Short mmCIF file of N, CA, C and O in Angstrom, two decimals:
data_model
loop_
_atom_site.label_atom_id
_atom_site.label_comp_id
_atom_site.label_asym_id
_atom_site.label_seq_id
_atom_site.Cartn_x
_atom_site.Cartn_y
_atom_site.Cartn_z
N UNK A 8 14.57 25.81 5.05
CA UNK A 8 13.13 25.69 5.15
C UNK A 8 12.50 27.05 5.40
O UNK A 8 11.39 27.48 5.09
N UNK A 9 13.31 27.49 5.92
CA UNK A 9 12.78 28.84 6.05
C UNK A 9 12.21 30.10 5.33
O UNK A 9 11.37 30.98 5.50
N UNK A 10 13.34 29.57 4.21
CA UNK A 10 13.34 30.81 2.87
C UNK A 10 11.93 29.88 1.96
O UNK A 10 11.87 29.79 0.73
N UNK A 11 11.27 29.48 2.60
CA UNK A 11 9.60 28.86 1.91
C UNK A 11 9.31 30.15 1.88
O UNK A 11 9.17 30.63 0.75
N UNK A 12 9.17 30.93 2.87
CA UNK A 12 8.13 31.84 3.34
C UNK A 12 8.58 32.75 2.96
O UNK A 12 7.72 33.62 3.08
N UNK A 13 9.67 33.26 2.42
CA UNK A 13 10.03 34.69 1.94
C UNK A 13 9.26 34.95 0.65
O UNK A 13 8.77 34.08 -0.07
N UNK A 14 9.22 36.25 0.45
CA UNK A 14 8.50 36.51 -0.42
C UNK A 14 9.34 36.38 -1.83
O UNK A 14 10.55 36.55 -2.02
N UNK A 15 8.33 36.02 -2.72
CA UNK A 15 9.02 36.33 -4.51
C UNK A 15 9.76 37.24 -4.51
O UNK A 15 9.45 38.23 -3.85
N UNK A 16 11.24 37.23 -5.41
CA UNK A 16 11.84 38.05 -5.58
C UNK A 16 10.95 39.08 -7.28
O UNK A 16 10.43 38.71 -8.33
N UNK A 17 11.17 40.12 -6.77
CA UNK A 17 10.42 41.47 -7.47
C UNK A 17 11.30 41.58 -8.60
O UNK A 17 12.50 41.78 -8.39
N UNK A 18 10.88 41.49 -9.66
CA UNK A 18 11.69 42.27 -10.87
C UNK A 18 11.24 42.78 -11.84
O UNK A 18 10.66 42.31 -12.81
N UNK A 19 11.66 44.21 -11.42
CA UNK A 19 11.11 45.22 -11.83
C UNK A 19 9.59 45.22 -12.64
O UNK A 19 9.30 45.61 -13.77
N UNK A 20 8.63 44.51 -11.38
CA UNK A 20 7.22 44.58 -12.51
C UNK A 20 6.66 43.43 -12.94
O UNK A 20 5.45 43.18 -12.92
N UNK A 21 7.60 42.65 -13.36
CA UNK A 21 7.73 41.78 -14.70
C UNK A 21 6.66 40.59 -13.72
O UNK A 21 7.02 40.02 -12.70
N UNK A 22 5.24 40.46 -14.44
CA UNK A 22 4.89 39.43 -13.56
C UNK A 22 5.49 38.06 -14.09
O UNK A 22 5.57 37.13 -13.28
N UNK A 23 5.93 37.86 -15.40
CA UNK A 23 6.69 36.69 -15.84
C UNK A 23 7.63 36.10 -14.67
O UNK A 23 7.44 34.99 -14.17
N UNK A 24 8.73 37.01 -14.30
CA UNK A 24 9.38 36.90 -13.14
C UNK A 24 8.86 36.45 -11.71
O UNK A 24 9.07 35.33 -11.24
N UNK A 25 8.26 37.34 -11.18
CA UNK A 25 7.31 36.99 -10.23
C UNK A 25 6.49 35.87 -10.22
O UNK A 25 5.87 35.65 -9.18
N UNK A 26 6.36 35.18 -11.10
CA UNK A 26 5.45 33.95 -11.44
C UNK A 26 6.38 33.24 -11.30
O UNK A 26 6.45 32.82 -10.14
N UNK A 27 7.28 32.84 -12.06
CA UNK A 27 8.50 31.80 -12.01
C UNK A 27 9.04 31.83 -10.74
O UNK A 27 9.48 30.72 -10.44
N UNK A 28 9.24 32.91 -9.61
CA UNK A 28 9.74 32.83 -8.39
C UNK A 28 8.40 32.17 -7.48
O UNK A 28 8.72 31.38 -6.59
N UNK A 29 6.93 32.46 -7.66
CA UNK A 29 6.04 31.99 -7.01
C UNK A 29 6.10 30.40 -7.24
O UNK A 29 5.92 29.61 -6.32
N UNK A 30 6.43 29.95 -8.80
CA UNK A 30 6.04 28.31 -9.11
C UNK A 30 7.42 27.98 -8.14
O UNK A 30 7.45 27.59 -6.98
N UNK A 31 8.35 28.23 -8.89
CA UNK A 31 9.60 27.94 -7.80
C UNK A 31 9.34 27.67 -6.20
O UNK A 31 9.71 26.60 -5.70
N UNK A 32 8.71 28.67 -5.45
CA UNK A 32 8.26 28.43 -3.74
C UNK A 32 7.59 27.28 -3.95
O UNK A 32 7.87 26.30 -3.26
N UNK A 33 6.76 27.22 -4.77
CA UNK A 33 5.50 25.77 -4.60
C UNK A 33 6.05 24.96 -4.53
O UNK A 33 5.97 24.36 -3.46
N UNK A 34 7.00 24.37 -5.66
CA UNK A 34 7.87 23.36 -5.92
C UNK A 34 8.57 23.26 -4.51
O UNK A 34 8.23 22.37 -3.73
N UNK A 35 9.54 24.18 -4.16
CA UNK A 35 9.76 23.52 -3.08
C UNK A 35 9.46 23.50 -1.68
O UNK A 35 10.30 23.38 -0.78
N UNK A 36 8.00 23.64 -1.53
CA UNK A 36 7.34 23.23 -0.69
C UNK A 36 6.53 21.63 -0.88
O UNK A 36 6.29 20.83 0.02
N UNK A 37 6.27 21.52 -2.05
CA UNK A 37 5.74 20.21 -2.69
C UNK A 37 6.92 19.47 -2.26
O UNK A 37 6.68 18.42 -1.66
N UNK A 38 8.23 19.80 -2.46
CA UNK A 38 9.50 18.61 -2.45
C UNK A 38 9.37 18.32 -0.79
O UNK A 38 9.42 17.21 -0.26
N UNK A 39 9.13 19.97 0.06
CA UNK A 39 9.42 19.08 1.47
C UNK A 39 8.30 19.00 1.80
O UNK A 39 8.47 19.44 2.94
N UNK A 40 7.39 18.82 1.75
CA UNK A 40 5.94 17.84 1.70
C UNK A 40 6.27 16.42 1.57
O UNK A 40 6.06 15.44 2.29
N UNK A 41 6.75 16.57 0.62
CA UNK A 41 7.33 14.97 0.26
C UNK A 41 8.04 14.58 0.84
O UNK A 41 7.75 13.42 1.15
N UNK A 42 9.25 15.02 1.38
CA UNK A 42 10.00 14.69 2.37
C UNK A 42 9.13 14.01 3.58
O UNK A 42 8.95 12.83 3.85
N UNK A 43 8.67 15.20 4.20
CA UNK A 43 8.01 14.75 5.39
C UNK A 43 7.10 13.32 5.20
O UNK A 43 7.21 12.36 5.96
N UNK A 44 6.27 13.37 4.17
CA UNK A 44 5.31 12.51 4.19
C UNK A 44 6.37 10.90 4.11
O UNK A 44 6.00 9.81 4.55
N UNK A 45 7.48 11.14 3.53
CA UNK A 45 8.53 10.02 3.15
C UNK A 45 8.97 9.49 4.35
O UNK A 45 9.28 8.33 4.62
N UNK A 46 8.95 10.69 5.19
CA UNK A 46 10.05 10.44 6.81
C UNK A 46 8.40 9.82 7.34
O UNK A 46 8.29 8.60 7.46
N UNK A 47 7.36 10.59 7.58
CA UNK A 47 6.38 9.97 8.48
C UNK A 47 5.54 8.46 7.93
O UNK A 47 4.54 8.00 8.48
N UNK A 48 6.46 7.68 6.35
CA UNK A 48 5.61 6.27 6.41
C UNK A 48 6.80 5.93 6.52
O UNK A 48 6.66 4.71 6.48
N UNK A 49 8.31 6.16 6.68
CA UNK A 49 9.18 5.15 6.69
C UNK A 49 9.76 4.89 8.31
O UNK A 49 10.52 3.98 8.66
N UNK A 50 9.25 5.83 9.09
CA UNK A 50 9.16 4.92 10.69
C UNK A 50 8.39 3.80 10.79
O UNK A 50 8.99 2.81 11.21
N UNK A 51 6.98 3.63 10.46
CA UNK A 51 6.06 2.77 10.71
C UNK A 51 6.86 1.72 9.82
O UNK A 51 7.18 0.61 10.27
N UNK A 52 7.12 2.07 8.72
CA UNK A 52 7.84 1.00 8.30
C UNK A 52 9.04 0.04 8.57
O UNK A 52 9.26 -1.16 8.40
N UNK A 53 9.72 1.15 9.07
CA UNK A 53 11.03 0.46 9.24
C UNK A 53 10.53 -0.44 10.93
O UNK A 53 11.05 -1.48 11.35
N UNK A 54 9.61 0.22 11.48
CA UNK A 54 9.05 -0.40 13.03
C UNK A 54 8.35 -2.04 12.43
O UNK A 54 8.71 -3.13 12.86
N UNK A 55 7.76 -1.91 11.82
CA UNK A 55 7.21 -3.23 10.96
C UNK A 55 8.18 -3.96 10.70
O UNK A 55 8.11 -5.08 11.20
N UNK A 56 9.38 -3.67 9.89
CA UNK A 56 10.55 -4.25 9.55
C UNK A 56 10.89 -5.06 10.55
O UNK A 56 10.56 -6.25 10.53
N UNK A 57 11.52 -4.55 11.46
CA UNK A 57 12.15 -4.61 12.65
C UNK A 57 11.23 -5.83 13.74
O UNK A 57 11.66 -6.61 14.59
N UNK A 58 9.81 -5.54 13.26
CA UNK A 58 9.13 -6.61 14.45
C UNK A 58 9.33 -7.94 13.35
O UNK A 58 9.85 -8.95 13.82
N UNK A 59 8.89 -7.95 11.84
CA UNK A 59 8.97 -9.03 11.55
C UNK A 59 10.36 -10.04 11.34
O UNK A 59 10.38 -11.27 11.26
N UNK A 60 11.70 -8.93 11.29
CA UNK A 60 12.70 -9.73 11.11
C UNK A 60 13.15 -10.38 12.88
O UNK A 60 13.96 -11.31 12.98
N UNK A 61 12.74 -9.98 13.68
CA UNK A 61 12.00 -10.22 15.41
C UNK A 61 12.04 -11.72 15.42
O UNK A 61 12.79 -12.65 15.71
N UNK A 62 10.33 -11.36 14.74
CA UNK A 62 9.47 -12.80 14.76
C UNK A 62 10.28 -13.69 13.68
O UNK A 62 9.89 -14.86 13.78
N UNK A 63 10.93 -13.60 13.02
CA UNK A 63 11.55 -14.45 12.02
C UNK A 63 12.94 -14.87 12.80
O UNK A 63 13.07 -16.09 12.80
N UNK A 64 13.55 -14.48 13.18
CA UNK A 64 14.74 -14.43 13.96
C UNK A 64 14.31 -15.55 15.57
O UNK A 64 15.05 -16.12 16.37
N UNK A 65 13.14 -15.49 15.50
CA UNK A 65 12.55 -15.95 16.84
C UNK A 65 11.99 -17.43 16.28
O UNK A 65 12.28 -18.40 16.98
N UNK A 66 11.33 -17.64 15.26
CA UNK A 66 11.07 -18.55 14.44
C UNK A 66 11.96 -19.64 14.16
O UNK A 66 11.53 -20.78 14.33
N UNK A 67 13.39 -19.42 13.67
CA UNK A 67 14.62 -19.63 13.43
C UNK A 67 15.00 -20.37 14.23
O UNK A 67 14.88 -21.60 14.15
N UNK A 68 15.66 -19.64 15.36
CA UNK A 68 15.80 -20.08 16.69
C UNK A 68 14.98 -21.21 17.64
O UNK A 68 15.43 -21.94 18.51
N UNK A 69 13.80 -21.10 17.20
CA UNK A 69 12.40 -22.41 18.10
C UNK A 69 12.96 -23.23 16.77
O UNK A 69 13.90 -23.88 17.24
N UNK A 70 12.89 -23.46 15.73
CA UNK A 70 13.30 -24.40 15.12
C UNK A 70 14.52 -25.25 14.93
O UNK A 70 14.48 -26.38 14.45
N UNK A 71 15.51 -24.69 15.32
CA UNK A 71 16.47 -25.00 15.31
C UNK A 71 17.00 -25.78 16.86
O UNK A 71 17.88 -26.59 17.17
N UNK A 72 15.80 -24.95 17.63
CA UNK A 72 16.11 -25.71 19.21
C UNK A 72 15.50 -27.18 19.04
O UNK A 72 16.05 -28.16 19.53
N UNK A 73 14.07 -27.24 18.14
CA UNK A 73 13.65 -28.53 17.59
C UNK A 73 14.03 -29.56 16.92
O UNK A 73 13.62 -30.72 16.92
N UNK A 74 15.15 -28.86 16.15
CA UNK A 74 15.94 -30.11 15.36
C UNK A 74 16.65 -30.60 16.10
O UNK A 74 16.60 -31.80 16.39
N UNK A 75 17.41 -29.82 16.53
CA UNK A 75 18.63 -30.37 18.39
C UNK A 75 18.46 -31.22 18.67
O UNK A 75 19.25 -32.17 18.67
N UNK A 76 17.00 -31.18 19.10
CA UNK A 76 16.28 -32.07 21.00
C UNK A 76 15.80 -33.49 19.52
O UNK A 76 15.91 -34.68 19.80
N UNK A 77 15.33 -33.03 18.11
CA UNK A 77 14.41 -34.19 17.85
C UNK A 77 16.46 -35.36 17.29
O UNK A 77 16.57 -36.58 17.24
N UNK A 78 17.38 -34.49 17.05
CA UNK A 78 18.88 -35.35 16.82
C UNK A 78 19.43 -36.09 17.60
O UNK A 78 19.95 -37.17 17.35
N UNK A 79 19.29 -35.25 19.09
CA UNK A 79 19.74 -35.74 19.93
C UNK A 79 18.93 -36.97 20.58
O UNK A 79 19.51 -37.91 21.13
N UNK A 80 17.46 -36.87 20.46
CA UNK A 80 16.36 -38.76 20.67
C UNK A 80 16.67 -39.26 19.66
O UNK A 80 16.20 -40.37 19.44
N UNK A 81 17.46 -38.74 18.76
CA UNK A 81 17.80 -39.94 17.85
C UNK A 81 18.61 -40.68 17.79
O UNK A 81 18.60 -41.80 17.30
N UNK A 82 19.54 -40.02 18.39
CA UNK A 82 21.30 -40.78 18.28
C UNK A 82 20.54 -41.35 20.09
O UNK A 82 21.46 -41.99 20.62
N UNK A 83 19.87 -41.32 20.63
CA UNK A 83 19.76 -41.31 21.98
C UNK A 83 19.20 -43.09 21.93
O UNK A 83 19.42 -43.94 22.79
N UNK A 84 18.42 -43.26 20.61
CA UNK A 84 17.42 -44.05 20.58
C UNK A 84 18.26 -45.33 19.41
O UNK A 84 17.82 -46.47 19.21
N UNK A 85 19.70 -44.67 18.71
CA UNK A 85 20.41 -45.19 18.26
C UNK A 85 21.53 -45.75 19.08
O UNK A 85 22.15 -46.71 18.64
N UNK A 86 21.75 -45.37 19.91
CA UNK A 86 22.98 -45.44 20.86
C UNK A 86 22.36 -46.81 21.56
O UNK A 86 23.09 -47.73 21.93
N UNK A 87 20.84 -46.83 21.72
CA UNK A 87 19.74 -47.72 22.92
C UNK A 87 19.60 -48.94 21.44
O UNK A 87 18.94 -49.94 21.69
N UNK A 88 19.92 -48.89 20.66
CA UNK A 88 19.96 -49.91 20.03
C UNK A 88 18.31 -50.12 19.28
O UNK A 88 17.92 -51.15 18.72
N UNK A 89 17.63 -49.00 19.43
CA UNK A 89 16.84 -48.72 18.36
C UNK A 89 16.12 -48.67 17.39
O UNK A 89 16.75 -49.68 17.08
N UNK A 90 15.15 -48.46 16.25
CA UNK A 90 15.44 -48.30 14.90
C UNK A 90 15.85 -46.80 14.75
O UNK A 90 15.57 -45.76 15.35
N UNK A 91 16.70 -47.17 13.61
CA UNK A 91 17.59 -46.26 12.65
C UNK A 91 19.00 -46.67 12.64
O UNK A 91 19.82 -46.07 11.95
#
């Protein structure tokens, strides 16, 4: 990251040269631009991730405690001679 900031390499004059070493720096400053901007939406993202597979995981679980309790009044209410 460092070598962003060094200067164009000089040859002999030639601004052709000097141009192609200047587009070259841009480019890869554009790439770690991109980087960064990649790293600073994929925390929020992956934090989003993480709460909804949470709440889904939590969802799951309350439902599944519901089927339990509604199986178990059933066989409860079958056992008591019932309907079903």
């Amino acid at each position: 990251m460092n070598d962003m900031y060094a200067p164009p390499a000089r040859g002999a004059g030639d601004p052709t040269v000097a141009f192609a070493a200047a587009v070259e720096l841009l480019m890869r400053g554009i790439d770690q631009l991109r980087a960064a901007v990649e790293v600073d939406w994929e925390a929020p993202a992956a934090q989003l991730y993480r709460e909804e597979v949470a709440g889904v995981a939590l969802a799951v679980a309350r439902d599944l405690f519901l089927l339990k309790e509604a199986m178990r009044r059933a066989d409860a209410l079958h056992a008591a001679g019932g309907p079903g």
